[in-house]
Coordinates of N, CA and C in Angstrom, one line a residue:
M1 N 101.1 59.3 144.5 CA 102.7 59.5 144.9 C 102.9 61.1 145.8
R2 N 103.7 61.0 146.8 CA 104.0 62.4 147.3 C 104.9 63.8 146.3
I3 N 105.1 64.3 146.4 CA 106.0 65.2 145.8 C 106.8 65.9 146.7
L4 N 107.8 66.0 146.6 CA 109.7 66.2 148.1 C 110.8 67.6 147.4
L5 N 110.2 67.5 145.8 CA 111.0 68.5 145.0 C 110.9 68.1 143.5
N6 N 110.6 69.8 144.0 CA 109.9 70.2 142.0 C 110.6 71.1 141.6
E7 N 111.5 71.5 141.2 CA 112.2 72.6 140.2 C 112.0 72.7 138.8
V8 N 110.8 71.6 137.5 CA 110.5 71.0 136.7 C 110.2 72.5 136.4
D9 N 108.6 72.4 137.6 CA 107.1 73.3 137.2 C 106.1 73.7 138.5
P10 N 107.1 74.5 139.4 CA 106.5 74.8 140.6 C 105.1 74.6 140.8
A11 N 104.4 75.6 139.0 CA 103.5 76.0 139.0 C 102.2 75.0 138.8
V12 N 102.8 73.4 138.4 CA 101.8 72.1 139.0 C 101.8 71.6 140.4
A13 N 102.9 71.9 140.9 CA 102.7 71.4 142.3 C 104.0 71.7 143.4
Q14 N 103.6 71.7 144.7 CA 104.5 71.8 145.6 C 105.4 71.0 146.6
P15 N 105.8 70.6 147.1 CA 106.8 70.1 148.0 C 105.1 69.7 148.3
G16 N 105.2 68.0 149.4 CA 104.0 67.6 149.8 C 103.2 67.1 150.0
Q17 N 102.6 67.7 148.1 CA 102.0 67.6 147.7 C 101.3 66.3 147.7
D18 N 100.5 65.0 147.4 CA 99.9 64.2 146.6 C 99.3 64.7 145.0
L19 N 99.5 64.0 144.6 CA 100.5 64.7 143.4 C 98.7 63.6 142.4
T20 N 98.1 64.7 141.4 CA 97.5 63.4 140.6 C 97.4 62.3 139.0
E21 N 97.8 62.2 138.7 CA 97.6 61.6 137.4 C 98.5 62.6 136.6
A22 N 97.6 63.5 136.2 CA 97.6 63.6 135.5 C 98.9 65.4 135.6
E23 N 99.0 65.0 136.6 CA 99.9 66.6 137.1 C 101.3 65.8 137.3
L24 N 101.1 64.4 137.3 CA 102.6 63.2 137.2 C 103.8 63.5 136.1
A25 N 102.3 63.2 135.0 CA 102.9 63.7 133.4 C 103.0 64.5 133.5
A26 N 102.7 65.9 134.0 CA 103.1 67.4 133.3 C 104.6 67.1 133.5
L27 N 104.9 67.7 135.3 CA 105.9 67.4 135.4 C 107.2 65.9 134.7
Y28 N 107.0 64.5 134.1 CA 107.4 63.9 133.5 C 107.5 64.6 131.8
A29 N 107.2 65.6 131.3 CA 106.5 65.0 129.7 C 108.1 65.9 129.5
Y30 N 108.5 65.6 129.0 CA 109.9 65.7 127.5 C 109.8 67.6 127.5
P31 N 110.7 68.1 127.3 CA 111.3 69.6 127.2 C 110.8 70.3 126.0
E32 N 109.4 71.0 126.0 CA 108.9 70.7 124.1 C 110.0 71.9 123.2
E33 N 110.4 72.8 124.5 CA 111.2 73.4 123.0 C 113.1 73.0 122.5
T34 N 113.1 72.8 123.3 CA 114.2 71.6 122.7 C 114.1 71.1 121.9
V35 N 112.8 69.8 123.0 CA 112.3 68.7 120.8 C 112.5 69.0 119.8
A36 N 111.9 70.0 119.4 CA 111.7 71.2 118.1 C 112.5 71.1 117.6
E37 N 114.2 71.3 118.5 CA 115.1 71.5 117.9 C 116.0 70.3 117.5
R38 N 115.6 69.2 118.6 CA 117.1 68.0 118.4 C 116.5 67.3 118.9
P39 N 117.1 66.5 118.8 CA 116.6 64.8 119.8 C 116.7 65.2 121.6
W40 N 115.6 64.7 122.1 CA 116.4 64.9 123.5 C 116.3 63.6 124.2
V41 N 117.1 62.9 124.9 CA 117.7 61.7 125.2 C 117.7 61.5 127.2
R42 N 116.9 60.2 127.1 CA 116.2 60.5 128.5 C 116.2 59.1 129.4
A43 N 117.1 58.6 129.7 CA 117.7 57.6 130.6 C 116.7 57.1 131.4
N44 N 116.0 55.4 131.3 CA 114.3 55.0 132.9 C 115.4 54.3 133.3
F45 N 115.8 54.2 135.2 CA 116.1 52.3 135.2 C 115.6 52.5 136.8
V46 N 115.6 51.7 137.8 CA 115.5 51.7 138.8 C 116.8 50.8 138.9
T47 N 117.0 51.0 140.5 CA 118.0 50.3 140.9 C 118.1 50.3 142.4
T48 N 117.9 48.8 143.6 CA 118.5 48.6 144.5 C 119.0 49.6 145.2
L49 N 118.9 50.0 146.9 CA 119.6 51.4 146.8 C 121.2 51.1 147.0
D50 N 121.1 50.5 147.0 CA 122.8 49.8 147.2 C 123.3 49.8 145.8
G51 N 123.0 50.2 144.6 CA 123.2 50.0 143.6 C 122.7 49.3 143.2
A52 N 121.9 47.9 142.9 CA 121.8 46.6 141.7 C 120.9 47.4 140.7
V53 N 121.1 47.2 139.4 CA 119.8 46.9 138.5 C 119.1 46.4 138.0
T54 N 119.0 45.1 139.2 CA 118.8 43.4 137.6 C 118.3 42.9 139.9
G55 N 117.9 40.9 139.9 CA 117.5 40.6 141.1 C 118.1 39.7 141.0
D56 N 118.3 38.3 141.1 CA 118.9 37.4 140.9 C 118.0 36.8 139.9
D57 N 117.2 36.9 139.5 CA 117.1 36.8 138.1 C 118.1 37.0 136.8
G58 N 118.5 37.8 137.0 CA 119.1 39.3 136.0 C 118.3 40.2 134.8
R59 N 116.2 40.4 135.5 CA 115.8 41.5 135.0 C 115.6 42.3 136.5
S60 N 115.8 43.1 135.7 CA 114.8 44.4 136.9 C 113.5 44.8 137.1
G61 N 112.5 43.2 136.5 CA 111.3 43.1 137.2 C 111.6 42.4 138.5
S62 N 112.7 42.0 138.6 CA 112.3 41.0 140.4 C 112.4 42.4 141.4
I63 N 112.8 43.7 140.9 CA 113.2 44.9 141.8 C 112.6 45.9 142.1
N64 N 111.6 46.0 141.5 CA 110.4 46.9 141.1 C 109.2 46.8 141.8
T65 N 109.0 48.4 141.3 CA 108.4 48.5 142.5 C 106.5 48.8 142.1
G66 N 105.2 48.3 143.2 CA 104.1 49.4 142.5 C 104.8 51.0 141.5
A67 N 105.4 51.8 142.1 CA 105.5 53.1 142.2 C 105.9 53.3 141.0
D68 N 107.2 52.8 140.6 CA 108.0 52.1 139.7 C 107.5 51.4 138.4
R69 N 106.2 50.5 138.0 CA 105.1 50.5 137.1 C 104.5 51.3 136.7
I70 N 104.5 52.2 136.9 CA 103.6 52.5 137.5 C 103.9 54.3 136.4
L71 N 105.4 55.2 137.0 CA 106.8 55.8 136.5 C 107.3 55.2 134.5
F72 N 107.2 53.1 135.4 CA 107.7 52.6 133.9 C 106.8 52.9 132.2
S73 N 105.4 53.2 132.8 CA 104.5 52.8 131.7 C 104.3 54.3 131.2
L74 N 104.6 55.3 132.3 CA 104.0 56.8 131.8 C 105.3 57.5 131.0
I75 N 106.2 56.4 131.0 CA 107.2 57.8 131.0 C 108.3 56.6 129.9
R76 N 107.5 55.8 129.6 CA 107.2 55.0 128.1 C 106.0 55.7 126.8
A77 N 105.1 56.2 127.8 CA 103.9 56.0 126.8 C 104.2 58.3 126.7
L78 N 105.4 58.5 127.2 CA 105.8 60.2 126.9 C 107.1 60.6 125.6
S79 N 106.8 59.1 124.9 CA 108.3 59.0 124.7 C 108.1 59.0 123.1
D80 N 109.2 59.2 121.7 CA 108.6 58.4 120.7 C 109.0 57.0 120.1
V81 N 109.9 57.2 121.0 CA 110.6 55.9 120.5 C 111.8 54.9 121.5
I82 N 112.0 54.2 122.2 CA 112.9 53.2 123.2 C 113.6 52.6 122.6
V83 N 115.2 53.5 122.9 CA 115.8 52.3 122.2 C 116.7 51.4 123.6
A84 N 117.0 50.6 122.7 CA 117.5 49.4 124.0 C 118.2 48.8 123.7
G85 N 120.1 47.7 124.2 CA 120.6 47.4 123.9 C 120.2 45.4 123.9
A86 N 120.9 45.2 122.1 CA 119.7 43.9 122.0 C 119.9 42.6 123.6
G87 N 120.9 42.9 124.4 CA 121.7 42.0 125.2 C 119.9 42.2 126.2
T88 N 119.9 43.4 126.8 CA 118.7 44.1 127.7 C 117.2 43.3 127.0
V89 N 117.0 43.5 125.7 CA 116.3 43.4 124.8 C 115.7 41.3 125.7
R90 N 117.1 40.6 124.7 CA 116.7 39.8 124.9 C 116.0 39.4 126.8
T91 N 117.6 39.3 127.2 CA 117.0 39.2 128.5 C 115.4 39.6 129.1
E92 N 114.7 40.2 128.7 CA 114.0 41.4 129.5 C 112.6 40.8 128.9
E93 N 113.0 40.0 127.7 CA 111.8 39.6 126.7 C 111.1 40.7 126.4
Y94 N 111.7 41.3 125.3 CA 110.1 43.0 125.0 C 109.4 41.8 124.4
Q95 N 108.6 43.0 124.2 CA 107.4 43.1 123.3 C 107.0 44.4 122.6
R96 N 106.5 44.0 121.2 CA 106.0 45.3 121.1 C 105.7 46.7 121.8
A97 N 106.0 47.7 122.0 CA 105.5 48.8 123.0 C 103.8 48.5 122.6
R98 N 103.4 49.2 123.6 CA 101.8 49.1 123.7 C 101.8 50.2 125.1
T99 N 101.3 51.4 124.5 CA 101.1 52.3 125.4 C 99.8 51.8 126.6
A100 N 99.9 52.1 127.8 CA 99.0 51.8 128.8 C 98.0 52.8 128.6
V101 N 96.5 51.3 128.1 CA 95.7 52.4 128.0 C 95.1 54.1 129.2
R102 N 95.6 53.1 130.3 CA 95.2 54.8 131.6 C 96.6 56.4 131.3
W103 N 97.8 56.0 129.8 CA 98.3 57.6 129.4 C 98.1 57.2 128.3
R104 N 97.8 56.7 127.6 CA 97.2 57.3 126.4 C 96.8 58.9 126.0
A105 N 96.2 59.6 127.3 CA 95.7 61.4 126.3 C 97.4 61.4 126.6
V106 N 97.8 61.0 127.3 CA 99.4 62.2 127.3 C 100.6 62.1 126.2
R107 N 99.4 61.1 124.8 CA 100.7 61.4 123.9 C 100.1 63.1 122.9
R108 N 101.3 63.2 122.8 CA 101.0 65.4 122.2 C 100.5 64.1 120.5
A109 N 99.9 65.6 120.3 CA 99.3 65.5 118.8 C 100.1 65.2 118.0
G110 N 100.5 64.3 117.0 CA 101.4 64.0 116.0 C 102.4 63.0 116.0
Q111 N 101.8 62.5 117.5 CA 102.6 60.6 117.8 C 102.3 60.0 117.3
R112 N 103.0 58.7 116.9 CA 101.9 57.9 116.8 C 101.6 57.1 118.3
P113 N 100.5 56.6 118.0 CA 100.0 55.5 119.2 C 100.8 55.0 120.4
H114 N 101.8 54.9 119.9 CA 102.8 54.2 120.6 C 104.2 53.8 120.2
P115 N 104.4 53.7 121.3 CA 106.4 54.1 121.1 C 107.0 52.7 119.9
V116 N 108.0 53.7 119.6 CA 108.5 52.8 118.4 C 109.2 51.8 119.5
I117 N 109.8 50.9 119.4 CA 111.4 50.5 119.8 C 112.7 49.6 118.6
A118 N 113.4 50.6 119.2 CA 115.3 50.5 118.3 C 115.8 50.2 119.1
V119 N 116.5 48.9 118.8 CA 117.4 47.9 118.6 C 118.9 47.8 118.6
V120 N 119.3 48.2 119.9 CA 120.7 48.9 119.1 C 121.4 47.2 119.4
S121 N 122.1 47.1 118.0 CA 122.6 45.3 118.0 C 123.9 45.3 116.6
R122 N 125.1 45.1 117.7 CA 125.9 44.9 116.0 C 126.2 44.2 115.6
S123 N 125.4 42.7 116.3 CA 125.4 41.4 115.8 C 123.5 41.5 114.3
A124 N 123.4 42.3 115.1 CA 121.8 42.6 114.1 C 120.8 41.4 114.5
N125 N 121.8 40.6 115.2 CA 119.6 39.3 115.8 C 119.0 39.8 117.0
L126 N 118.1 39.9 116.3 CA 116.0 40.1 117.0 C 115.9 39.1 117.9
P127 N 114.9 39.6 118.3 CA 114.1 38.0 119.0 C 113.2 37.6 118.2
P128 N 112.6 36.7 117.7 CA 111.2 36.3 116.8 C 110.0 37.5 117.8
S129 N 110.3 37.2 118.8 CA 108.5 38.4 119.3 C 109.0 39.9 118.5
L130 N 110.2 40.3 118.4 CA 110.0 41.5 117.7 C 109.5 41.8 116.7
L131 N 109.8 40.6 115.7 CA 109.9 40.1 114.5 C 108.9 40.0 114.2
E132 N 107.9 39.5 114.5 CA 106.7 39.5 114.0 C 105.7 40.8 114.6
H133 N 104.8 41.4 113.1 CA 103.8 41.8 113.9 C 102.7 41.7 114.3
Q134 N 102.5 42.8 115.1 CA 101.8 42.5 116.4 C 100.3 43.5 116.0
E135 N 99.6 43.5 116.2 CA 97.6 44.0 116.7 C 98.2 46.0 117.2
D136 N 97.6 46.8 117.0 CA 97.9 47.2 117.9 C 99.0 47.4 119.2
A137 N 100.2 48.0 118.1 CA 101.9 47.9 118.8 C 102.2 48.8 117.9
G138 N 103.7 49.1 118.5 CA 104.2 49.7 117.9 C 105.8 49.4 117.6
E139 N 106.2 49.6 116.1 CA 106.6 49.6 115.4 C 107.9 49.1 115.9
V140 N 108.9 48.2 115.3 CA 110.4 47.4 115.8 C 111.1 48.0 114.3
M141 N 112.6 48.9 115.0 CA 113.6 49.2 114.3 C 114.6 48.6 114.6
L142 N 115.8 48.5 114.1 CA 117.2 47.9 114.3 C 117.8 48.5 113.7
L143 N 118.8 49.4 115.0 CA 120.2 50.2 114.6 C 121.4 49.1 115.2
T144 N 122.2 48.7 113.7 CA 123.4 48.4 113.5 C 124.6 48.8 112.7
C145 N 125.3 48.8 112.0 CA 126.8 48.2 112.1 C 127.5 47.7 110.1
R146 N 128.3 48.1 109.8 CA 128.4 47.5 108.6 C 129.1 46.1 109.3
A147 N 129.1 45.9 110.6 CA 129.7 44.4 110.9 C 128.9 43.3 111.0
A148 N 127.6 44.0 110.8 CA 126.9 42.7 111.4 C 126.7 41.5 109.9
D149 N 126.3 40.5 111.3 CA 125.7 39.0 110.2 C 124.8 39.2 109.0
S150 N 125.2 39.2 107.6 CA 124.6 39.3 106.3 C 123.3 38.6 106.3
A151 N 122.8 37.6 106.7 CA 122.5 37.0 107.3 C 121.0 37.1 108.5
A152 N 121.1 38.0 109.3 CA 120.9 38.3 110.1 C 120.9 39.4 109.8
L153 N 120.5 40.4 109.4 CA 120.3 41.6 107.7 C 119.1 40.9 107.7
D154 N 119.3 40.1 106.5 CA 118.8 39.8 105.2 C 118.0 39.3 106.6
E155 N 117.1 39.1 107.3 CA 115.8 38.3 107.5 C 114.9 38.7 108.6
V156 N 116.3 40.6 109.1 CA 115.2 41.4 109.9 C 115.0 42.3 108.9
R157 N 115.8 42.8 107.7 CA 115.0 43.3 106.7 C 113.9 43.0 106.0
Q158 N 113.3 42.2 105.9 CA 112.1 40.9 105.7 C 111.8 41.4 106.8
A159 N 111.7 40.9 107.7 CA 110.3 40.8 108.6 C 109.8 42.5 108.4
L160 N 111.4 43.5 109.1 CA 110.6 44.8 109.6 C 110.6 46.4 108.5
G161 N 110.6 45.8 107.4 CA 111.3 46.3 106.0 C 112.5 47.1 106.0
D162 N 113.0 47.1 104.8 CA 114.7 48.2 104.8 C 114.3 49.3 105.2
D163 N 113.4 50.6 105.1 CA 114.0 51.3 106.5 C 113.5 51.1 107.8
R164 N 113.2 50.5 108.2 CA 114.0 49.8 109.7 C 114.7 49.2 110.1
V165 N 115.8 49.0 108.8 CA 116.8 49.2 109.2 C 117.8 50.1 109.3
L166 N 118.6 50.8 110.1 CA 118.8 51.5 110.1 C 121.3 51.2 110.2
V167 N 122.0 51.3 109.1 CA 123.4 50.6 109.6 C 124.7 51.8 109.8
L168 N 124.7 51.6 110.9 CA 124.6 53.4 111.3 C 126.6 53.2 111.9
G169 N 128.1 53.3 111.3 CA 129.2 52.3 111.6 C 129.7 51.8 111.7
E170 N 130.8 51.6 110.8 CA 131.8 49.9 110.4 C 131.3 49.5 112.4
D171 N 132.1 49.0 113.0 CA 132.8 47.9 114.4 C 131.5 48.9 114.9
R172 N 130.7 49.4 114.9 CA 130.2 49.4 115.9 C 129.3 50.2 115.5
V173 N 128.1 50.8 116.3 CA 126.9 51.4 116.9 C 126.6 53.2 116.4
D174 N 127.3 54.4 115.5 CA 127.4 55.5 115.8 C 125.7 55.9 116.5
L175 N 126.1 56.4 117.7 CA 125.1 56.4 118.6 C 124.3 58.0 117.8
R176 N 125.6 58.1 117.8 CA 125.5 60.1 117.0 C 124.7 60.5 116.6
A177 N 125.0 59.3 114.8 CA 124.3 59.0 113.5 C 123.2 58.0 113.9
A178 N 122.9 57.3 114.7 CA 121.4 56.6 115.2 C 120.7 57.8 115.7
L179 N 121.0 58.9 116.1 CA 120.1 59.1 117.2 C 119.9 60.6 116.4
D180 N 120.1 61.0 115.3 CA 120.7 61.9 113.8 C 119.4 60.8 112.9
A181 N 118.9 59.7 113.0 CA 118.4 59.7 112.2 C 117.8 59.3 112.6
L182 N 116.5 58.8 114.2 CA 115.6 58.9 114.5 C 115.5 60.3 114.4
A183 N 115.4 61.4 114.5 CA 115.1 62.0 114.5 C 114.7 62.9 113.1
Q184 N 115.5 62.1 111.7 CA 114.8 63.0 111.0 C 113.2 62.2 110.6
Q185 N 113.1 60.5 110.6 CA 112.0 60.1 111.1 C 111.3 61.2 111.3
G186 N 111.2 61.4 112.6 CA 110.5 62.8 113.7 C 110.0 61.6 115.0
L187 N 111.1 61.0 115.3 CA 111.5 60.6 116.5 C 112.9 61.0 117.8
R188 N 111.9 61.9 118.2 CA 112.9 63.7 118.7 C 113.0 63.2 120.1
R189 N 111.5 62.1 120.8 CA 111.5 61.8 122.2 C 112.1 60.7 122.8
V190 N 113.7 60.5 122.8 CA 114.3 59.1 123.1 C 113.7 58.5 124.0
L191 N 113.5 57.5 124.0 CA 113.7 56.6 125.7 C 115.1 55.8 125.7
C192 N 115.7 55.4 126.5 CA 117.8 54.7 126.5 C 116.6 53.9 127.7
E193 N 116.6 53.0 127.7 CA 115.9 51.8 128.7 C 116.9 50.4 129.1
G194 N 118.2 51.0 128.6 CA 119.8 50.3 128.9 C 119.7 49.0 127.6
G195 N 121.0 48.3 127.5 CA 121.3 48.1 129.6 C 122.8 48.6 130.1
P196 N 123.0 48.5 129.9 CA 124.5 49.2 131.3 C 125.3 50.0 130.8
H197 N 126.2 48.6 129.9 CA 127.2 49.2 128.5 C 126.2 50.3 127.5
L198 N 125.4 49.7 126.9 CA 124.9 51.2 125.7 C 124.4 52.5 127.0
M199 N 124.3 52.7 128.2 CA 124.1 53.4 128.9 C 125.1 54.6 128.2
H200 N 126.3 53.4 128.9 CA 127.6 53.6 128.8 C 128.6 54.6 128.1
D201 N 127.9 53.8 127.1 CA 128.7 54.2 126.5 C 127.3 56.1 125.3
L202 N 126.5 56.1 125.5 CA 125.8 56.9 125.4 C 125.6 58.8 126.3
V203 N 126.3 57.9 127.8 CA 126.8 59.1 128.8 C 128.6 59.4 128.4
D204 N 129.0 58.7 127.8 CA 130.6 58.3 127.2 C 130.0 59.9 126.4
A205 N 129.9 59.8 125.5 CA 129.0 60.5 123.9 C 128.5 61.9 123.9
D206 N 128.3 61.9 125.2 CA 127.6 63.4 126.1 C 126.3 63.1 125.3
L207 N 125.5 62.3 124.9 CA 124.2 62.1 124.3 C 123.5 62.0 125.6
V208 N 123.2 62.1 127.0 CA 122.3 61.9 127.7 C 121.5 62.5 128.6
D209 N 120.1 63.2 128.3 CA 120.1 64.4 128.5 C 119.8 64.5 130.1
E210 N 118.7 63.4 130.5 CA 118.6 63.0 131.5 C 117.6 62.0 132.0
L211 N 118.1 61.6 133.1 CA 118.0 60.2 133.5 C 116.9 60.4 134.9
C212 N 115.7 59.3 134.2 CA 115.0 58.9 135.1 C 115.2 57.8 136.0
L213 N 115.3 58.0 137.5 CA 115.5 56.4 138.6 C 114.8 56.6 139.2
T214 N 114.7 55.2 139.8 CA 113.4 54.6 141.0 C 114.2 54.6 141.7
L215 N 114.3 54.0 143.3 CA 115.5 53.8 144.1 C 114.3 53.0 144.5
A216 N 114.2 51.4 145.0 CA 113.2 51.0 145.6 C 113.6 51.1 146.6
P217 N 112.5 50.7 147.5 CA 113.5 50.2 149.3 C 113.9 49.4 150.0
R218 N 114.9 48.7 148.7 CA 115.9 47.8 149.5 C 116.7 47.2 149.5
I219 N 117.7 46.5 149.8 CA 119.5 46.3 148.9 C 119.3 44.7 149.2
V220 N 120.3 44.3 148.2 CA 120.3 42.9 147.7 C 121.4 42.4 147.9
A221 N 122.8 43.4 148.3 CA 124.2 42.9 147.9 C 124.5 41.4 147.1
G222 N 125.3 40.6 146.7 CA 125.3 40.4 145.4 C 126.8 41.2 144.6
D223 N 126.2 40.0 143.8 CA 127.2 40.7 142.0 C 125.7 41.1 140.9
R224 N 125.9 42.4 141.7 CA 124.8 42.5 140.2 C 125.0 43.9 139.0
L225 N 124.7 43.9 138.7 CA 125.0 45.2 137.7 C 124.2 45.9 138.0
R226 N 125.3 47.7 137.6 CA 125.2 48.9 138.0 C 124.2 49.5 136.5
L227 N 124.6 50.7 136.9 CA 123.7 51.5 135.6 C 124.2 51.6 134.7
L228 N 125.7 51.6 134.6 CA 126.4 52.1 133.9 C 126.9 50.2 134.1
A229 N 128.0 50.4 132.7 CA 129.3 49.9 132.8 C 130.2 49.7 131.6
G230 N 131.4 49.9 132.0 CA 132.9 50.0 130.9 C 133.4 50.9 132.1
K231 N 134.4 51.1 131.3 CA 135.4 52.3 131.6 C 135.5 53.2 132.8
P232 N 136.4 53.9 133.4 CA 135.3 55.3 134.5 C 135.4 56.4 134.0
L233 N 134.0 56.4 133.7 CA 134.6 58.4 133.3 C 133.5 59.2 134.1
E234 N 133.4 60.1 133.8 CA 131.8 61.2 135.1 C 131.9 62.0 134.9
R235 N 130.6 62.1 135.0 CA 129.7 63.2 134.8 C 128.8 63.5 135.8
T236 N 127.5 65.1 135.4 CA 127.4 65.8 136.4 C 126.2 65.8 136.9
F237 N 125.1 64.9 137.1 CA 123.7 65.3 137.1 C 122.8 65.9 137.7
V238 N 121.6 66.9 137.9 CA 121.7 67.2 138.8 C 120.3 67.2 139.2
P239 N 120.0 66.9 140.8 CA 117.9 66.5 140.3 C 117.1 68.1 140.3
R240 N 116.1 67.5 139.6 CA 115.1 68.7 139.6 C 113.7 68.2 139.8
L241 N 113.8 67.3 139.8 CA 112.4 66.1 140.2 C 111.9 65.4 140.8
L242 N 112.2 64.8 142.9 CA 111.7 64.1 143.6 C 110.0 63.8 144.0
V243 N 109.7 62.6 143.8 CA 108.5 62.0 144.2 C 108.6 60.8 145.3
E244 N 107.7 60.0 146.1 CA 107.6 59.1 146.6 C 107.0 58.8 147.2
S245 N 106.7 57.6 147.3 CA 105.1 56.1 147.8 C 105.9 55.0 147.7
D246 N 105.6 55.2 149.5 CA 105.2 54.0 149.9 C 106.6 53.6 150.3
G247 N 108.0 54.1 150.0 CA 109.5 54.0 150.5 C 109.6 53.7 149.1
T248 N 109.2 54.1 147.6 CA 109.5 54.1 146.2 C 110.2 55.5 145.8
L249 N 111.4 55.7 145.9 CA 112.5 57.4 145.5 C 112.2 57.6 143.9
A250 N 111.9 58.5 143.8 CA 111.9 58.4 142.1 C 112.0 60.2 142.0
G251 N 112.7 60.5 140.5 CA 112.9 61.9 140.2 C 113.6 61.7 138.6
R252 N 114.1 62.6 137.9 CA 114.5 63.4 137.2 C 116.6 63.7 137.2
W253 N 116.8 63.4 136.9 CA 118.4 64.0 137.6 C 117.9 64.7 135.5
L254 N 119.2 66.3 135.2 CA 118.7 66.1 134.4 C 120.5 66.3 134.8
R255 N 121.2 66.6 132.9 CA 122.3 67.0 132.9 C 123.2 68.4 132.7
G256 N 124.2 67.9 134.1 CA 125.3 69.0 134.7 C 125.6 70.3 133.5
V257 N 126.1 71.2 134.0 CA 126.8 71.6 132.7 C 128.3 72.2 133.1

């Protein structure tokens, strides 16, 4: 990958330089001074040039590129916890997270071998693929609310354990309380993978510190999901890092002041 803009750490690489994997990992690292004080929430998405976050099959995998797959696995490897809405988990057919072998060295001392997947679900319905224990894979947590279906809640508690089920809020999940609860368990490097409604709610609550966005070099048209879905809102995010590979453009946008 070739660097186009670097305001994250100019000592690592200069514009025009091809990046090694170690340099790429350094440029995508979480800000550890901030993480020591509070959770840092990073969102990661891939979109087409005309703003679609899925292909015809309704999944992001049908629009991503080789460069995006590399960054996707790296960004996951740097995180403590991957937060995703239940709809996205079902559509994308989530499995328990496994750190890619190529990135295992980037995980910091004290981090678990693999990120935890935390599913935000008002109903408390989780797919069987996440309820079943898997060797050499990350844990799963449920973030739900008191309006959840009691039978589904009991099933998840039985499969995951009481300490992996957090009931936060009345009719909907209290996202700020959820981040605080994750932080109390040492899960401060937060990665949100959507979907658009969860992303909207996090941005609306001013809880997203950073957007990692990959632009796939294609236009698809049609009626596709966008990055956010919900009532209008406006926030400013400033580009701090841009890299390019075979037409794919990716980078880090930090929340503006």
